[in-house]
Amino acid sequence: MKRLPLTLLGVALSLSACAQSAAPATAAKPGAQSKPAPVTEPAYAAGTPEARARAAIRKINPSVSVDRVGPAPIPGFRQAVVAGEVFYISDDGKYLMQGKLFDIATRKDLGEPVMEGVRRDLLKTIPIRDRIVFSPPNPKYTVTVFTDVECGYCRKFHSQIAEYNKQGIAVQYVAFPRMGLGSPDFNKMVSVWCSTDPRRALTDAKNDRPIPAKTCTNPVTMEYDVGRRVGLEGTPLVLTQDGAELGGYLPPDRLRAALDAHAAGKQAVKQGQVEPVAAGAAGSR
């Protein structure tokens, strides 16, 4: 499932807000769904560039939630995260740009560090009891994987779950029914999460084996909302514990290599061997 491209900010933000508000609250039995993850926006003092940036976004769509606003890596602008996208708003609130901002020398996306911070905070809102976990005894790494029971690459990933575990990787699944809230896909995922044995039910669902239809108080709606806010473009989406995006499906050995490289990069930054990306945006994290 792809996010709607935000080529026309006014139209896109409006459609994004409608999509979220249109999620049916009665797709399952009353009380069977959790609510979307609460949005707690930071407070910005009136007259500050951050307040003007948020106000500028609200002029386009008054109902949209702004996850974060802070200094941008370029002077005269603020950097804002809205619905998993990074925007740049001039400090006077008159101009807005949407898209990736690259450092030519390092060839890095300067919006990625702030997105990592947002993802990290959002992942903390999903407790371990609301995840379906496949883990080796002493994992070297832990990843959060937004998954769907119908998508082909989600099924391929899960068919190799034992190999990921052998690579020292613990996989914590969270739900993202890509067909949307209230869809048959959504209802099937609710049944998985409400099962007395969610691990088995998830495996059965991904292998087209029948699972009993069930409802209960469950996190599927909330996790779907978090997926939209972390910038999910398709399932599966693999995130590290610190919010870095490793992409979609990777074979077990390549995922382990990607995690090793990510850990090595963090250690190099910590030891001062390389410059951290987008250091100018540190105040927004």
PDB file of C-alpha atoms in Angstrom:
ATOM      1  CA  MET A   1       0.000   0.000   0.000  1.00  0.00           C
ATOM      2  CA  LYS A   2       1.476   3.327  -1.051  1.00  0.00           C
ATOM      3  CA  ARG A   3       0.978   6.635   0.680  1.00  0.00           C
ATOM      4  CA  LEU A   4      -0.738   9.246  -1.407  1.00  0.00           C
ATOM      5  CA  PRO A   5       2.034  11.384  -2.948  1.00  0.00           C
ATOM      6  CA  LEU A   6       1.913  14.872  -1.465  1.00  0.00           C
ATOM      7  CA  THR A   7       2.552  16.703  -4.713  1.00  0.00           C
ATOM      8  CA  LEU A   8      -0.321  19.074  -3.994  1.00  0.00           C
ATOM      9  CA  LEU A   9      -0.083  19.774  -0.302  1.00  0.00           C
ATOM     10  CA  GLY A  10      -3.563  21.184   0.151  1.00  0.00           C
ATOM     11  CA  VAL A  11      -5.273  18.323  -1.649  1.00  0.00           C
ATOM     12  CA  ALA A  12      -3.053  15.636  -0.198  1.00  0.00           C
ATOM     13  CA  LEU A  13      -3.338  16.730   3.407  1.00  0.00           C
ATOM     14  CA  SER A  14      -7.090  16.999   3.051  1.00  0.00           C
ATOM     15  CA  LEU A  15      -7.321  13.500   1.613  1.00  0.00           C
ATOM     16  CA  SER A  16      -4.993  12.155   4.285  1.00  0.00           C
ATOM     17  CA  ALA A  17      -7.122  13.668   7.028  1.00  0.00           C
ATOM     18  CA  CYS A  18     -10.319  12.307   5.468  1.00  0.00           C
ATOM     19  CA  ALA A  19      -8.788   8.860   5.214  1.00  0.00           C
ATOM     20  CA  GLN A  20      -7.963   8.880   8.906  1.00  0.00           C
ATOM     21  CA  SER A  21     -11.276  10.308  10.064  1.00  0.00           C
ATOM     22  CA  ALA A  22     -13.218   7.995   7.769  1.00  0.00           C
ATOM     23  CA  ALA A  23     -11.817   4.865   9.419  1.00  0.00           C
ATOM     24  CA  PRO A  24     -14.989   3.064  10.550  1.00  0.00           C
ATOM     25  CA  ALA A  25     -15.372   2.974  14.306  1.00  0.00           C
ATOM     26  CA  THR A  26     -17.790   0.043  14.062  1.00  0.00           C
ATOM     27  CA  ALA A  27     -15.937  -2.292  11.704  1.00  0.00           C
ATOM     28  CA  ALA A  28     -16.057  -4.919  14.424  1.00  0.00           C
ATOM     29  CA  LYS A  29     -18.306  -5.417  17.424  1.00  0.00           C
ATOM     30  CA  PRO A  30     -18.657  -2.436  19.800  1.00  0.00           C
ATOM     31  CA  GLY A  31     -15.626  -2.174  22.025  1.00  0.00           C
ATOM     32  CA  ALA A  32     -13.628  -4.557  19.852  1.00  0.00           C
ATOM     33  CA  GLN A  33     -11.176  -1.976  18.541  1.00  0.00           C
ATOM     34  CA  SER A  34      -8.582   0.146  20.202  1.00  0.00           C
ATOM     35  CA  LYS A  35      -8.542   3.836  19.441  1.00  0.00           C
ATOM     36  CA  PRO A  36      -5.894   5.388  17.182  1.00  0.00           C
ATOM     37  CA  ALA A  37      -2.668   6.347  18.906  1.00  0.00           C
ATOM     38  CA  PRO A  38      -3.147   9.657  20.726  1.00  0.00           C
ATOM     39  CA  VAL A  39      -1.495  12.651  19.089  1.00  0.00           C
ATOM     40  CA  THR A  40       0.222  14.909  21.614  1.00  0.00           C
ATOM     41  CA  GLU A  41       1.647  17.917  19.830  1.00  0.00           C
ATOM     42  CA  PRO A  42       4.472  19.897  21.453  1.00  0.00           C
ATOM     43  CA  ALA A  43       3.605  23.356  22.768  1.00  0.00           C
ATOM     44  CA  TYR A  44       5.208  26.268  20.905  1.00  0.00           C
ATOM     45  CA  ALA A  45       5.271  29.806  22.264  1.00  0.00           C
ATOM     46  CA  ALA A  46       3.271  32.323  20.245  1.00  0.00           C
ATOM     47  CA  GLY A  47       5.332  34.311  17.779  1.00  0.00           C
ATOM     48  CA  THR A  48       8.116  31.736  17.449  1.00  0.00           C
ATOM     49  CA  PRO A  49       9.133  30.287  14.076  1.00  0.00           C
ATOM     50  CA  GLU A  50       7.820  26.897  15.253  1.00  0.00           C
ATOM     51  CA  ALA A  51       4.403  28.353  16.029  1.00  0.00           C
ATOM     52  CA  ARG A  52       4.304  30.150  12.669  1.00  0.00           C
ATOM     53  CA  ALA A  53       5.277  26.943  10.852  1.00  0.00           C
ATOM     54  CA  ARG A  54       2.479  24.984  12.509  1.00  0.00           C
ATOM     55  CA  ALA A  55       0.007  27.785  11.829  1.00  0.00           C
ATOM     56  CA  ALA A  56       1.025  27.799   8.154  1.00  0.00           C
ATOM     57  CA  ILE A  57       0.284  24.077   7.889  1.00  0.00           C
ATOM     58  CA  ARG A  58      -3.020  24.544   9.699  1.00  0.00           C
ATOM     59  CA  LYS A  59      -4.038  27.211   7.165  1.00  0.00           C
ATOM     60  CA  ILE A  60      -3.918  24.477   4.545  1.00  0.00           C
ATOM     61  CA  ASN A  61      -5.684  21.902   6.707  1.00  0.00           C
ATOM     62  CA  PRO A  62      -6.932  22.902  10.169  1.00  0.00           C
ATOM     63  CA  SER A  63      -7.437  19.302  11.306  1.00  0.00           C
ATOM     64  CA  VAL A  64      -4.055  17.831  10.407  1.00  0.00           C
ATOM     65  CA  SER A  65      -1.756  16.693  13.235  1.00  0.00           C
ATOM     66  CA  VAL A  66       1.805  18.010  13.258  1.00  0.00           C
ATOM     67  CA  ASP A  67       4.073  15.492  14.977  1.00  0.00           C
ATOM     68  CA  ARG A  68       7.143  17.698  15.261  1.00  0.00           C
ATOM     69  CA  VAL A  69       8.532  21.129  14.326  1.00  0.00           C
ATOM     70  CA  GLY A  70      12.136  22.172  14.807  1.00  0.00           C
ATOM     71  CA  PRO A  71      15.153  23.854  13.205  1.00  0.00           C
ATOM     72  CA  ALA A  72      15.877  22.876   9.614  1.00  0.00           C
ATOM     73  CA  PRO A  73      19.346  22.099   8.223  1.00  0.00           C
ATOM     74  CA  ILE A  74      19.011  25.207   6.030  1.00  0.00           C
ATOM     75  CA  PRO A  75      18.837  28.729   7.497  1.00  0.00           C
ATOM     76  CA  GLY A  76      15.533  30.570   7.563  1.00  0.00           C
ATOM     77  CA  PHE A  77      13.353  27.458   7.654  1.00  0.00           C
ATOM     78  CA  ARG A  78      11.693  25.117  10.125  1.00  0.00           C
ATOM     79  CA  GLN A  79      11.434  21.368   9.558  1.00  0.00           C
ATOM     80  CA  ALA A  80       8.028  19.783  10.256  1.00  0.00           C
ATOM     81  CA  VAL A  81       6.815  16.183  10.247  1.00  0.00           C
ATOM     82  CA  VAL A  82       3.209  15.680   9.150  1.00  0.00           C
ATOM     83  CA  ALA A  83       1.662  12.252   8.479  1.00  0.00           C
ATOM     84  CA  GLY A  84       5.036  10.640   7.900  1.00  0.00           C
ATOM     85  CA  GLU A  85       6.284  13.373   5.550  1.00  0.00           C
ATOM     86  CA  VAL A  86       8.893  16.074   6.117  1.00  0.00           C
ATOM     87  CA  PHE A  87       8.088  19.672   5.152  1.00  0.00           C
ATOM     88  CA  TYR A  88      10.166  22.845   5.225  1.00  0.00           C
ATOM     89  CA  ILE A  89       8.405  26.099   6.183  1.00  0.00           C
ATOM     90  CA  SER A  90      10.023  29.532   6.102  1.00  0.00           C
ATOM     91  CA  ASP A  91      10.437  31.152   9.505  1.00  0.00           C
ATOM     92  CA  ASP A  92       7.971  33.887   8.554  1.00  0.00           C
ATOM     93  CA  GLY A  93       5.352  31.251   7.703  1.00  0.00           C
ATOM     94  CA  LYS A  94       4.960  32.421   4.098  1.00  0.00           C
ATOM     95  CA  TYR A  95       6.560  29.591   2.144  1.00  0.00           C
ATOM     96  CA  LEU A  96       6.438  25.808   2.285  1.00  0.00           C
ATOM     97  CA  MET A  97       8.447  23.120   0.505  1.00  0.00           C
ATOM     98  CA  GLN A  98       7.789  19.390   0.484  1.00  0.00           C
ATOM     99  CA  GLY A  99      10.304  16.758  -0.533  1.00  0.00           C
ATOM    100  CA  LYS A 100      13.721  15.348   0.303  1.00  0.00           C
ATOM    101  CA  LEU A 101      16.571  17.665   1.158  1.00  0.00           C
ATOM    102  CA  PHE A 102      19.936  16.106   0.293  1.00  0.00           C
ATOM    103  CA  ASP A 103      23.408  17.015   1.449  1.00  0.00           C
ATOM    104  CA  ILE A 104      25.411  16.752  -1.774  1.00  0.00           C
ATOM    105  CA  ALA A 105      28.699  16.014  -0.013  1.00  0.00           C
ATOM    106  CA  THR A 106      27.400  13.155   2.121  1.00  0.00           C
ATOM    107  CA  ARG A 107      24.540  12.140  -0.194  1.00  0.00           C
ATOM    108  CA  LYS A 108      22.283  11.902   2.838  1.00  0.00           C
ATOM    109  CA  ASP A 109      18.625  12.814   3.210  1.00  0.00           C
ATOM    110  CA  LEU A 110      18.676  15.557   5.852  1.00  0.00           C
ATOM    111  CA  GLY A 111      15.075  14.865   6.780  1.00  0.00           C
ATOM    112  CA  GLU A 112      15.816  11.297   7.864  1.00  0.00           C
ATOM    113  CA  PRO A 113      17.224  12.101  11.341  1.00  0.00           C
ATOM    114  CA  VAL A 114      14.048  13.906  12.405  1.00  0.00           C
ATOM    115  CA  MET A 115      11.923  11.104  10.962  1.00  0.00           C
ATOM    116  CA  GLU A 116      13.947   8.588  12.958  1.00  0.00           C
ATOM    117  CA  GLY A 117      13.152  10.533  16.118  1.00  0.00           C
ATOM    118  CA  VAL A 118       9.440  10.599  15.319  1.00  0.00           C
ATOM    119  CA  ARG A 119       9.407   6.880  14.500  1.00  0.00           C
ATOM    120  CA  ARG A 120      11.286   6.066  17.694  1.00  0.00           C
ATOM    121  CA  ASP A 121       8.754   7.973  19.808  1.00  0.00           C
ATOM    122  CA  LEU A 122       5.791   6.421  18.005  1.00  0.00           C
ATOM    123  CA  LEU A 123       7.146   2.891  18.407  1.00  0.00           C
ATOM    124  CA  LYS A 124       7.267   3.489  22.157  1.00  0.00           C
ATOM    125  CA  THR A 125       3.465   3.854  22.127  1.00  0.00           C
ATOM    126  CA  ILE A 126       3.083   0.174  21.115  1.00  0.00           C
ATOM    127  CA  PRO A 127       3.696  -2.015  24.183  1.00  0.00           C
ATOM    128  CA  ILE A 128       5.278  -5.427  23.790  1.00  0.00           C
ATOM    129  CA  ARG A 129       2.007  -7.121  24.784  1.00  0.00           C
ATOM    130  CA  ASP A 130       0.424  -5.703  21.612  1.00  0.00           C
ATOM    131  CA  ARG A 131       3.084  -7.169  19.314  1.00  0.00           C
ATOM    132  CA  ILE A 132       3.442 -10.697  17.982  1.00  0.00           C
ATOM    133  CA  VAL A 133       7.021 -11.679  18.726  1.00  0.00           C
ATOM    134  CA  PHE A 134       9.290 -14.302  17.192  1.00  0.00           C
ATOM    135  CA  SER A 135      12.641 -14.183  18.967  1.00  0.00           C
ATOM    136  CA  PRO A 136      15.746 -16.304  19.555  1.00  0.00           C
ATOM    137  CA  PRO A 137      16.825 -16.798  23.206  1.00  0.00           C
ATOM    138  CA  ASN A 138      19.418 -14.006  23.207  1.00  0.00           C
ATOM    139  CA  PRO A 139      18.833 -11.735  20.202  1.00  0.00           C
ATOM    140  CA  LYS A 140      21.599  -9.499  18.912  1.00  0.00           C
ATOM    141  CA  TYR A 141      19.076  -7.165  17.302  1.00  0.00           C
ATOM    142  CA  THR A 142      15.363  -6.447  17.547  1.00  0.00           C
ATOM    143  CA  VAL A 143      13.296  -5.052  14.694  1.00  0.00           C
ATOM    144  CA  THR A 144       9.705  -3.878  14.482  1.00  0.00           C
ATOM    145  CA  VAL A 145       7.964  -5.089  11.324  1.00  0.00           C
ATOM    146  CA  PHE A 146       4.668  -3.595  10.133  1.00  0.00           C
ATOM    147  CA  THR A 147       2.989  -6.559   8.464  1.00  0.00           C
ATOM    148  CA  ASP A 148      -0.143  -7.578   6.590  1.00  0.00           C
ATOM    149  CA  VAL A 149      -1.511 -11.104   6.287  1.00  0.00           C
ATOM    150  CA  GLU A 150      -2.236 -10.808   2.550  1.00  0.00           C
ATOM    151  CA  CYS A 151       0.823  -9.160   0.959  1.00  0.00           C
ATOM    152  CA  GLY A 152       3.232 -11.460  -0.845  1.00  0.00           C
ATOM    153  CA  TYR A 153       6.463 -10.070   0.580  1.00  0.00           C
ATOM    154  CA  CYS A 154       5.032 -10.185   4.131  1.00  0.00           C
ATOM    155  CA  ARG A 155       4.356 -13.868   3.575  1.00  0.00           C
ATOM    156  CA  LYS A 156       7.820 -14.420   2.132  1.00  0.00           C
ATOM    157  CA  PHE A 157       9.389 -12.650   5.122  1.00  0.00           C
ATOM    158  CA  HIS A 158       7.418 -14.790   7.566  1.00  0.00           C
ATOM    159  CA  SER A 159       8.248 -18.017   5.726  1.00  0.00           C
ATOM    160  CA  GLN A 160      11.870 -17.348   6.716  1.00  0.00           C
ATOM    161  CA  ILE A 161      11.193 -16.314  10.314  1.00  0.00           C
ATOM    162  CA  ALA A 162      13.299 -19.180  11.714  1.00  0.00           C
ATOM    163  CA  GLU A 163      16.253 -18.000   9.615  1.00  0.00           C
ATOM    164  CA  TYR A 164      15.919 -14.419  10.888  1.00  0.00           C
ATOM    165  CA  ASN A 165      15.991 -15.806  14.413  1.00  0.00           C
ATOM    166  CA  LYS A 166      19.101 -17.874  13.578  1.00  0.00           C
ATOM    167  CA  GLN A 167      20.736 -14.632  12.452  1.00  0.00           C
ATOM    168  CA  GLY A 168      20.186 -13.307  15.988  1.00  0.00           C
ATOM    169  CA  ILE A 169      17.258 -11.088  14.991  1.00  0.00           C
ATOM    170  CA  ALA A 170      14.111 -10.814  17.084  1.00  0.00           C
ATOM    171  CA  VAL A 171      11.075  -9.862  14.997  1.00  0.00           C
ATOM    172  CA  GLN A 172       8.263  -7.931  16.652  1.00  0.00           C
ATOM    173  CA  TYR A 173       5.253  -7.781  14.331  1.00  0.00           C
ATOM    174  CA  VAL A 174       2.716  -4.966  14.459  1.00  0.00           C
ATOM    175  CA  ALA A 175      -0.415  -4.806  12.336  1.00  0.00           C
ATOM    176  CA  PHE A 176      -0.932  -2.790   9.180  1.00  0.00           C
ATOM    177  CA  PRO A 177      -3.954  -4.081   7.216  1.00  0.00           C
ATOM    178  CA  ARG A 178      -3.095  -2.511   3.880  1.00  0.00           C
ATOM    179  CA  MET A 179      -6.665  -2.695   2.569  1.00  0.00           C
ATOM    180  CA  GLY A 180      -7.760  -0.286   5.291  1.00  0.00           C
ATOM    181  CA  LEU A 181      -9.854  -0.251   8.427  1.00  0.00           C
ATOM    182  CA  GLY A 182     -13.065  -2.277   8.227  1.00  0.00           C
ATOM    183  CA  SER A 183     -11.842  -4.352   5.266  1.00  0.00           C
ATOM    184  CA  PRO A 184     -11.848  -8.186   5.244  1.00  0.00           C
ATOM    185  CA  ASP A 185      -8.070  -7.912   5.608  1.00  0.00           C
ATOM    186  CA  PHE A 186      -8.528  -5.795   8.739  1.00  0.00           C
ATOM    187  CA  ASN A 187     -11.066  -8.224  10.217  1.00  0.00           C
ATOM    188  CA  LYS A 188      -8.712 -11.140   9.620  1.00  0.00           C
ATOM    189  CA  MET A 189      -5.910  -9.321  11.407  1.00  0.00           C
ATOM    190  CA  VAL A 190      -8.212  -8.568  14.333  1.00  0.00           C
ATOM    191  CA  SER A 191      -8.921 -12.312  14.504  1.00  0.00           C
ATOM    192  CA  VAL A 192      -5.172 -12.998  14.558  1.00  0.00           C
ATOM    193  CA  TRP A 193      -4.479 -10.507  17.333  1.00  0.00           C
ATOM    194  CA  CYS A 194      -7.491 -11.795  19.335  1.00  0.00           C
ATOM    195  CA  SER A 195      -6.481 -15.435  18.990  1.00  0.00           C
ATOM    196  CA  THR A 196      -5.465 -17.435  22.052  1.00  0.00           C
ATOM    197  CA  ASP A 197      -2.259 -18.246  20.116  1.00  0.00           C
ATOM    198  CA  PRO A 198      -1.471 -15.181  17.957  1.00  0.00           C
ATOM    199  CA  ARG A 199       1.846 -16.588  16.710  1.00  0.00           C
ATOM    200  CA  ARG A 200       0.159 -19.662  15.289  1.00  0.00           C
ATOM    201  CA  ALA A 201      -2.800 -17.679  13.987  1.00  0.00           C
ATOM    202  CA  LEU A 202      -0.504 -15.259  12.162  1.00  0.00           C
ATOM    203  CA  THR A 203       1.387 -18.147  10.578  1.00  0.00           C
ATOM    204  CA  ASP A 204      -1.858 -19.843   9.554  1.00  0.00           C
ATOM    205  CA  ALA A 205      -3.308 -16.632   8.091  1.00  0.00           C
ATOM    206  CA  LYS A 206      -0.173 -16.040   6.015  1.00  0.00           C
ATOM    207  CA  ASN A 207      -0.433 -19.577   4.659  1.00  0.00           C
ATOM    208  CA  ASP A 208      -4.137 -19.281   3.735  1.00  0.00           C
ATOM    209  CA  ARG A 209      -5.154 -21.664   6.463  1.00  0.00           C
ATOM    210  CA  PRO A 210      -8.508 -20.814   8.062  1.00  0.00           C
ATOM    211  CA  ILE A 211      -8.484 -19.096  11.451  1.00  0.00           C
ATOM    212  CA  PRO A 212     -11.517 -18.638  13.736  1.00  0.00           C
ATOM    213  CA  ALA A 213     -13.166 -15.218  13.418  1.00  0.00           C
ATOM    214  CA  LYS A 214     -12.796 -13.373  16.712  1.00  0.00           C
ATOM    215  CA  THR A 215     -13.141  -9.887  18.139  1.00  0.00           C
ATOM    216  CA  CYS A 216     -11.754  -8.400  21.319  1.00  0.00           C
ATOM    217  CA  THR A 217     -10.194  -5.207  22.571  1.00  0.00           C
ATOM    218  CA  ASN A 218      -7.194  -5.124  20.242  1.00  0.00           C
ATOM    219  CA  PRO A 219      -4.422  -2.802  18.995  1.00  0.00           C
ATOM    220  CA  VAL A 220      -4.951  -3.196  15.223  1.00  0.00           C
ATOM    221  CA  THR A 221      -6.535   0.234  14.674  1.00  0.00           C
ATOM    222  CA  MET A 222      -3.889   1.924  16.802  1.00  0.00           C
ATOM    223  CA  GLU A 223      -1.015   0.149  15.063  1.00  0.00           C
ATOM    224  CA  TYR A 224      -2.463   0.990  11.647  1.00  0.00           C
ATOM    225  CA  ASP A 225      -2.536   4.662  12.673  1.00  0.00           C
ATOM    226  CA  VAL A 226       1.064   4.500  13.882  1.00  0.00           C
ATOM    227  CA  GLY A 227       2.072   2.943  10.548  1.00  0.00           C
ATOM    228  CA  ARG A 228       0.621   5.901   8.669  1.00  0.00           C
ATOM    229  CA  ARG A 229       2.404   8.357  10.951  1.00  0.00           C
ATOM    230  CA  VAL A 230       5.845   6.701  10.644  1.00  0.00           C
ATOM    231  CA  GLY A 231       5.748   7.168   6.866  1.00  0.00           C
ATOM    232  CA  LEU A 232       4.877   3.634   5.803  1.00  0.00           C
ATOM    233  CA  GLU A 233       4.952   3.265   2.016  1.00  0.00           C
ATOM    234  CA  GLY A 234       4.377  -0.482   1.779  1.00  0.00           C
ATOM    235  CA  THR A 235       4.382  -3.682   3.765  1.00  0.00           C
ATOM    236  CA  PRO A 236       6.480  -5.113   5.224  1.00  0.00           C
ATOM    237  CA  LEU A 237       8.220  -2.111   6.770  1.00  0.00           C
ATOM    238  CA  VAL A 238      11.262  -2.937   8.903  1.00  0.00           C
ATOM    239  CA  LEU A 239      12.375  -0.452  11.589  1.00  0.00           C
ATOM    240  CA  THR A 240      15.214  -0.611  14.069  1.00  0.00           C
ATOM    241  CA  GLN A 241      14.646   0.086  17.749  1.00  0.00           C
ATOM    242  CA  ASP A 242      16.005   3.612  17.307  1.00  0.00           C
ATOM    243  CA  GLY A 243      13.606   4.394  14.461  1.00  0.00           C
ATOM    244  CA  ALA A 244      15.817   3.863  11.417  1.00  0.00           C
ATOM    245  CA  GLU A 245      14.046   2.503   8.346  1.00  0.00           C
ATOM    246  CA  LEU A 246      15.723  -0.528   6.776  1.00  0.00           C
ATOM    247  CA  GLY A 247      13.163  -0.779   3.984  1.00  0.00           C
ATOM    248  CA  GLY A 248      10.889  -3.657   3.088  1.00  0.00           C
ATOM    249  CA  TYR A 249      11.670  -7.323   2.580  1.00  0.00           C
ATOM    250  CA  LEU A 250      15.312  -8.329   2.922  1.00  0.00           C
ATOM    251  CA  PRO A 251      16.562 -11.943   3.055  1.00  0.00           C
ATOM    252  CA  PRO A 252      17.800 -12.972   6.509  1.00  0.00           C
ATOM    253  CA  ASP A 253      21.513 -12.598   5.761  1.00  0.00           C
ATOM    254  CA  ARG A 254      21.027  -9.199   4.140  1.00  0.00           C
ATOM    255  CA  LEU A 255      18.899  -7.947   7.033  1.00  0.00           C
ATOM    256  CA  ARG A 256      21.619  -9.021   9.462  1.00  0.00           C
ATOM    257  CA  ALA A 257      24.206  -7.218   7.320  1.00  0.00           C
ATOM    258  CA  ALA A 258      22.060  -4.077   7.259  1.00  0.00           C
ATOM    259  CA  LEU A 259      21.700  -4.182  11.047  1.00  0.00           C
ATOM    260  CA  ASP A 260      25.446  -4.673  11.477  1.00  0.00           C
ATOM    261  CA  ALA A 261      26.137  -1.703   9.203  1.00  0.00           C
ATOM    262  CA  HIS A 262      23.606   0.454  11.042  1.00  0.00           C
ATOM    263  CA  ALA A 263      25.143  -0.421  14.408  1.00  0.00           C
ATOM    264  CA  ALA A 264      28.647   0.289  13.087  1.00  0.00           C
ATOM    265  CA  GLY A 265      27.529   3.664  11.755  1.00  0.00           C
ATOM    266  CA  LYS A 266      26.023   4.633  15.105  1.00  0.00           C
ATOM    267  CA  GLN A 267      29.210   3.607  16.907  1.00  0.00           C
ATOM    268  CA  ALA A 268      31.338   5.659  14.508  1.00  0.00           C
ATOM    269  CA  VAL A 269      29.194   8.738  15.154  1.00  0.00           C
ATOM    270  CA  LYS A 270      29.387   8.143  18.901  1.00  0.00           C
ATOM    271  CA  GLN A 271      33.181   7.946  18.764  1.00  0.00           C
ATOM    272  CA  GLY A 272      33.401  11.076  16.617  1.00  0.00           C
ATOM    273  CA  GLN A 273      34.839   9.249  13.607  1.00  0.00           C
ATOM    274  CA  VAL A 274      32.188  10.659  11.262  1.00  0.00           C
ATOM    275  CA  GLU A 275      29.959  13.704  11.358  1.00  0.00           C
ATOM    276  CA  PRO A 276      26.330  13.040  12.333  1.00  0.00           C
ATOM    277  CA  VAL A 277      23.876  13.662   9.529  1.00  0.00           C
ATOM    278  CA  ALA A 278      21.836  16.866   9.758  1.00  0.00           C
ATOM    279  CA  ALA A 279      23.559  18.091  12.903  1.00  0.00           C
ATOM    280  CA  GLY A 280      21.774  21.404  12.411  1.00  0.00           C
ATOM    281  CA  ALA A 281      18.476  19.692  13.098  1.00  0.00           C
ATOM    282  CA  ALA A 282      19.555  18.289  16.446  1.00  0.00           C
ATOM    283  CA  GLY A 283      17.469  20.804  18.355  1.00  0.00           C
ATOM    284  CA  SER A 284      14.281  19.411  16.833  1.00  0.00           C
ATOM    285  CA  ARG A 285      14.786  15.906  18.157  1.00  0.00           C
TER     286      ARG A 285
END
